[in-house]
Coordinates of C-alpha atoms and ligand atoms in Angstrom, one line a residue:
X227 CA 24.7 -27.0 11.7
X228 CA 21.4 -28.1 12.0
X229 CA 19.4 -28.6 15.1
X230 CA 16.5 -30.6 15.9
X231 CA 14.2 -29.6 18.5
X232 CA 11.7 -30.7 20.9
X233 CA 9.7 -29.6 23.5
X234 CA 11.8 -31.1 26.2
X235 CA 14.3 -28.1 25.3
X236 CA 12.3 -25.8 26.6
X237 CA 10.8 -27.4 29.5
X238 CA 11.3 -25.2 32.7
X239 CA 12.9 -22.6 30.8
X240 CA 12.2 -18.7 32.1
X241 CA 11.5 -17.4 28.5
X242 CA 7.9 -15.8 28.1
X243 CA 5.6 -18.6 26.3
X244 CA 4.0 -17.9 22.8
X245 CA 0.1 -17.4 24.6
X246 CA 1.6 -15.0 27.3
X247 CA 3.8 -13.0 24.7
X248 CA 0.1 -12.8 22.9
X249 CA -1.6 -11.6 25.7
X250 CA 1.3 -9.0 26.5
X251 CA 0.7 -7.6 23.3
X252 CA -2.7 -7.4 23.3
X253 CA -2.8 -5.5 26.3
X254 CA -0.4 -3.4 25.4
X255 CA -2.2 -2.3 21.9
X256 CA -5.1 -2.0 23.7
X257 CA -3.4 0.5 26.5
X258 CA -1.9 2.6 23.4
X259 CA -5.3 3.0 21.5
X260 CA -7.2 4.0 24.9
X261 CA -4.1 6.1 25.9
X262 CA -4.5 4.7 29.4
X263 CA -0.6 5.0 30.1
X264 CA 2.0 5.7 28.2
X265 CA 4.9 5.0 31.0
X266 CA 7.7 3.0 29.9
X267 CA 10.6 2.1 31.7
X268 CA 13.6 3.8 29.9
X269 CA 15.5 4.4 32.7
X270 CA 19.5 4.7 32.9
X271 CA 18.8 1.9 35.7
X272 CA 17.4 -0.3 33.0
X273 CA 20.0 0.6 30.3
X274 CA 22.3 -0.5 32.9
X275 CA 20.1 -3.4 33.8
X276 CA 19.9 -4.6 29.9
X277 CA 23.7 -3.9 29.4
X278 CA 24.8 -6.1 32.1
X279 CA 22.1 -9.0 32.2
X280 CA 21.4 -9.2 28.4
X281 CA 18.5 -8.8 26.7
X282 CA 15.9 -11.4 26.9
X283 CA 12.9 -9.9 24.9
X284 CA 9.4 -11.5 25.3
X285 CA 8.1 -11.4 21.4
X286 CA 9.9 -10.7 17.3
X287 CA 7.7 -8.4 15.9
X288 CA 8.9 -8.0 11.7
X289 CA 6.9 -4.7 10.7
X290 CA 7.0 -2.0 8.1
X291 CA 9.5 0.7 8.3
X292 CA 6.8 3.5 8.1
X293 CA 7.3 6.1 11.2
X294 CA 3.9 5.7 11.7
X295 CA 4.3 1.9 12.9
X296 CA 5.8 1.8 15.9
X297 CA 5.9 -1.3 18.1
X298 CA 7.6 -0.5 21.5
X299 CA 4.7 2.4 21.1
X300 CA 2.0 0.5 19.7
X301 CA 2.5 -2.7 22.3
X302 CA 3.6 -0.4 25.4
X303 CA 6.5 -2.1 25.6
X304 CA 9.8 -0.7 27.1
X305 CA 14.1 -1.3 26.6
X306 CA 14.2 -4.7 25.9
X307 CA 11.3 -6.2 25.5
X308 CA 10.5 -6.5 21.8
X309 CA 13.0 -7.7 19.4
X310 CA 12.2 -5.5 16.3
X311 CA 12.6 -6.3 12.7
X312 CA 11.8 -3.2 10.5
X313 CA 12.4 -3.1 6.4
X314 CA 9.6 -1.6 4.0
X315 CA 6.9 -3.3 3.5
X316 CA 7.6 -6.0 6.1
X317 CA 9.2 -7.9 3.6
X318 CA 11.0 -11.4 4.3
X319 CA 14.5 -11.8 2.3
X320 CA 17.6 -13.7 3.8
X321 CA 18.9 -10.8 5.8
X322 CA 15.4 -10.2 7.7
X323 CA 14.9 -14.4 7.9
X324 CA 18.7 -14.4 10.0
X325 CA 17.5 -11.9 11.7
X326 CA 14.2 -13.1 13.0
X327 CA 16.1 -17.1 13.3
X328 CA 18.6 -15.0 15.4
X329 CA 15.9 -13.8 17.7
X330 CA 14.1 -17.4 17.7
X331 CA 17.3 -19.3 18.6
X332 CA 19.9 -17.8 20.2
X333 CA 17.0 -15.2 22.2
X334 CA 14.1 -17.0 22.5
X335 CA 11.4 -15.5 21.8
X336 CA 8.7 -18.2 21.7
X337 CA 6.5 -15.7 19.9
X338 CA 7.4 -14.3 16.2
X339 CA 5.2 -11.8 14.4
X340 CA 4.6 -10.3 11.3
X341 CA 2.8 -6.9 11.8
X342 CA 1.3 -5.2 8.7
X343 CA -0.4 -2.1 8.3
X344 CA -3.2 -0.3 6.4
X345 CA -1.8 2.6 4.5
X346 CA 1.4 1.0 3.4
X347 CA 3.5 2.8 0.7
X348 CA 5.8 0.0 0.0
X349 CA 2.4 -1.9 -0.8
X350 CA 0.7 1.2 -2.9
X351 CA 4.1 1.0 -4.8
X352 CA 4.0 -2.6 -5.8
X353 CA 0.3 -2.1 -6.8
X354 CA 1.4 0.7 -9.2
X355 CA 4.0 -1.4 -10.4
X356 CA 6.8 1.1 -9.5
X357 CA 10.0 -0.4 -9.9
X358 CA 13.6 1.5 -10.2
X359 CA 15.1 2.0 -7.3
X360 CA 12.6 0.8 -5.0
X361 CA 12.3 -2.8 -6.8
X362 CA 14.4 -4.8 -4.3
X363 CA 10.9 -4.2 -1.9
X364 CA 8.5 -3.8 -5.0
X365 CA 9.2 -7.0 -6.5
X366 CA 8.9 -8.9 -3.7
X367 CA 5.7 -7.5 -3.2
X368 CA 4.0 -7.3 -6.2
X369 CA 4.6 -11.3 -7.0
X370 CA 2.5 -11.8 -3.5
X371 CA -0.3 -9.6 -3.9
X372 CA -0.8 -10.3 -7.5
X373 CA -5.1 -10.5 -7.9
X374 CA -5.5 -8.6 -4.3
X375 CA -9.0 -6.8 -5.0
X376 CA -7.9 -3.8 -3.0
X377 CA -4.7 -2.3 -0.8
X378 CA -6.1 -4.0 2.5
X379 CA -6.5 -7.6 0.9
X380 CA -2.9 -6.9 -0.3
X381 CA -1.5 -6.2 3.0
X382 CA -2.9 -9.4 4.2
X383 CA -1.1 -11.4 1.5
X384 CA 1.9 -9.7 2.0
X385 CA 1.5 -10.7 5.8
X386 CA 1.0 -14.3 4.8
X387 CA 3.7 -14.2 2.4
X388 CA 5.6 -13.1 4.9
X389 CA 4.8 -16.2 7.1
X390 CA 5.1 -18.5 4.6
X391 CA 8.8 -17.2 3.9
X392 CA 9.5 -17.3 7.3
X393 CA 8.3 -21.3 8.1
X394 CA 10.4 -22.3 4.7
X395 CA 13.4 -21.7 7.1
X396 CA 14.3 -24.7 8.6
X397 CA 15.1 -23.7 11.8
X398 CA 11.7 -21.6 12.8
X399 CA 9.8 -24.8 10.9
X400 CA 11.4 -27.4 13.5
X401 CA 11.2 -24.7 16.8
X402 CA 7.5 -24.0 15.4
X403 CA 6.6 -27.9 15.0
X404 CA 8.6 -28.8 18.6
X405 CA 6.2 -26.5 20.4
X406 CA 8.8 -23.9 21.3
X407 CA 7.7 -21.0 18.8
X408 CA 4.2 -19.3 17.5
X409 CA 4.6 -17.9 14.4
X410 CA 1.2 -14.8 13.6
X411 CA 0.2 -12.0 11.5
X412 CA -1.5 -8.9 12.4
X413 CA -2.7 -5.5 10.9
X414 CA -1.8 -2.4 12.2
X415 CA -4.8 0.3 11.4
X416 CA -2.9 3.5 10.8
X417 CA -6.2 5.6 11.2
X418 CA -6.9 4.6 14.7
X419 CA -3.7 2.7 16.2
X420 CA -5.6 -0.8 16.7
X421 CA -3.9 -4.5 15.8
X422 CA -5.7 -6.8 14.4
X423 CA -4.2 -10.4 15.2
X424 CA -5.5 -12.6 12.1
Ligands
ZN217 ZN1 4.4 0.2 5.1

């Protein structure tokens, strides 16, 4: 079934908008990199709280699956807050697109990133032209990043590519044009922990 959206469907509504999602994450990287506070609320209340309210998380974040890139760490954000797509090499197939319309519609998050990183193996792969077992990510990769002039320009195409995948689904395309959903990229820094938004 296809819906068609406008702004007036999310009038009034109490999910967190696309600038203040930005601005939570923002702070929340910068709190990580200055190691300010690293409290989180991960209480058994809140477990509770989550488990009999629902989840209503403020932001998608789509990221690599490298242990080092971590968002609830690296945005300070606690149980329920971020709604967390991880595959290697932040790749966008069908299963990670359902996912992240899954968030979009039936959650609403107003706010849908794709987080890359410096340092990405998936990435270092596809430049090498590994294939085997590994193709499924590799592939995908390497037809993105094609001509990239070094692994950090490739992580930026593979964030765009990313995007791109992601606003050929109809359903993000019409929530993004009615107003109701901000689609970014950003680059995680492995060395030091900071995000750049592009
Ligand atoms: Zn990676």
């Amino acid at each position: 079934m296809t819906v068609n959206y406008t702004a007036d469907d999310f009038d009034g509504d109490s999910h967190v908008g696309p600038e203040a999602a930005m601005a939570r994450l923002k702070e929340g990287n910068r709190i990580y990199v200055e190691a300010l506070d690293h409290k989180r609320d991960l209480s058994p209340e809140r477990i509770q709280d989550l488990f009999e309210n629902g989840q209503q998380p403020f932001a998608t974040v789509i990221t690599c699956a490298d242990s080092r890139v971590v968002p609830e760490h690296i945005f300070m954000a606690g149980l329920g807050e971020l709604f967390v797509i991880r595959v290697a090499g932040n790749v966008v197939g069908p299963i990670e697109a359902a996912s992240a319309i899954y968030a979009c519609e039936h959650l609403h998050t107003r706010l849908l990133l794709v987080l890359g990183h410096t340092h990405c193996g998936a990435i270092k792969a596809a430049l090498d032209g590994e294939a085997g077992p590994v193709a499924a990510v590799t592939n995908l990769i390497a037809e993105v990043v094609a001509g990239a002039a070094d692994p950090y320009e490739a992580s930026l195409l593979n964030v765009q590519a990313a995007l791109d995948e992601l606003r050929a689904q109809p359903a993000l395309r019409q929530l993004e044009e009615a107003g109701a959903l901000q689609l970014a990229g950003a680059i995680y820094h492995t060395h030091c922990g900071v995000v750049d938004f592009l």
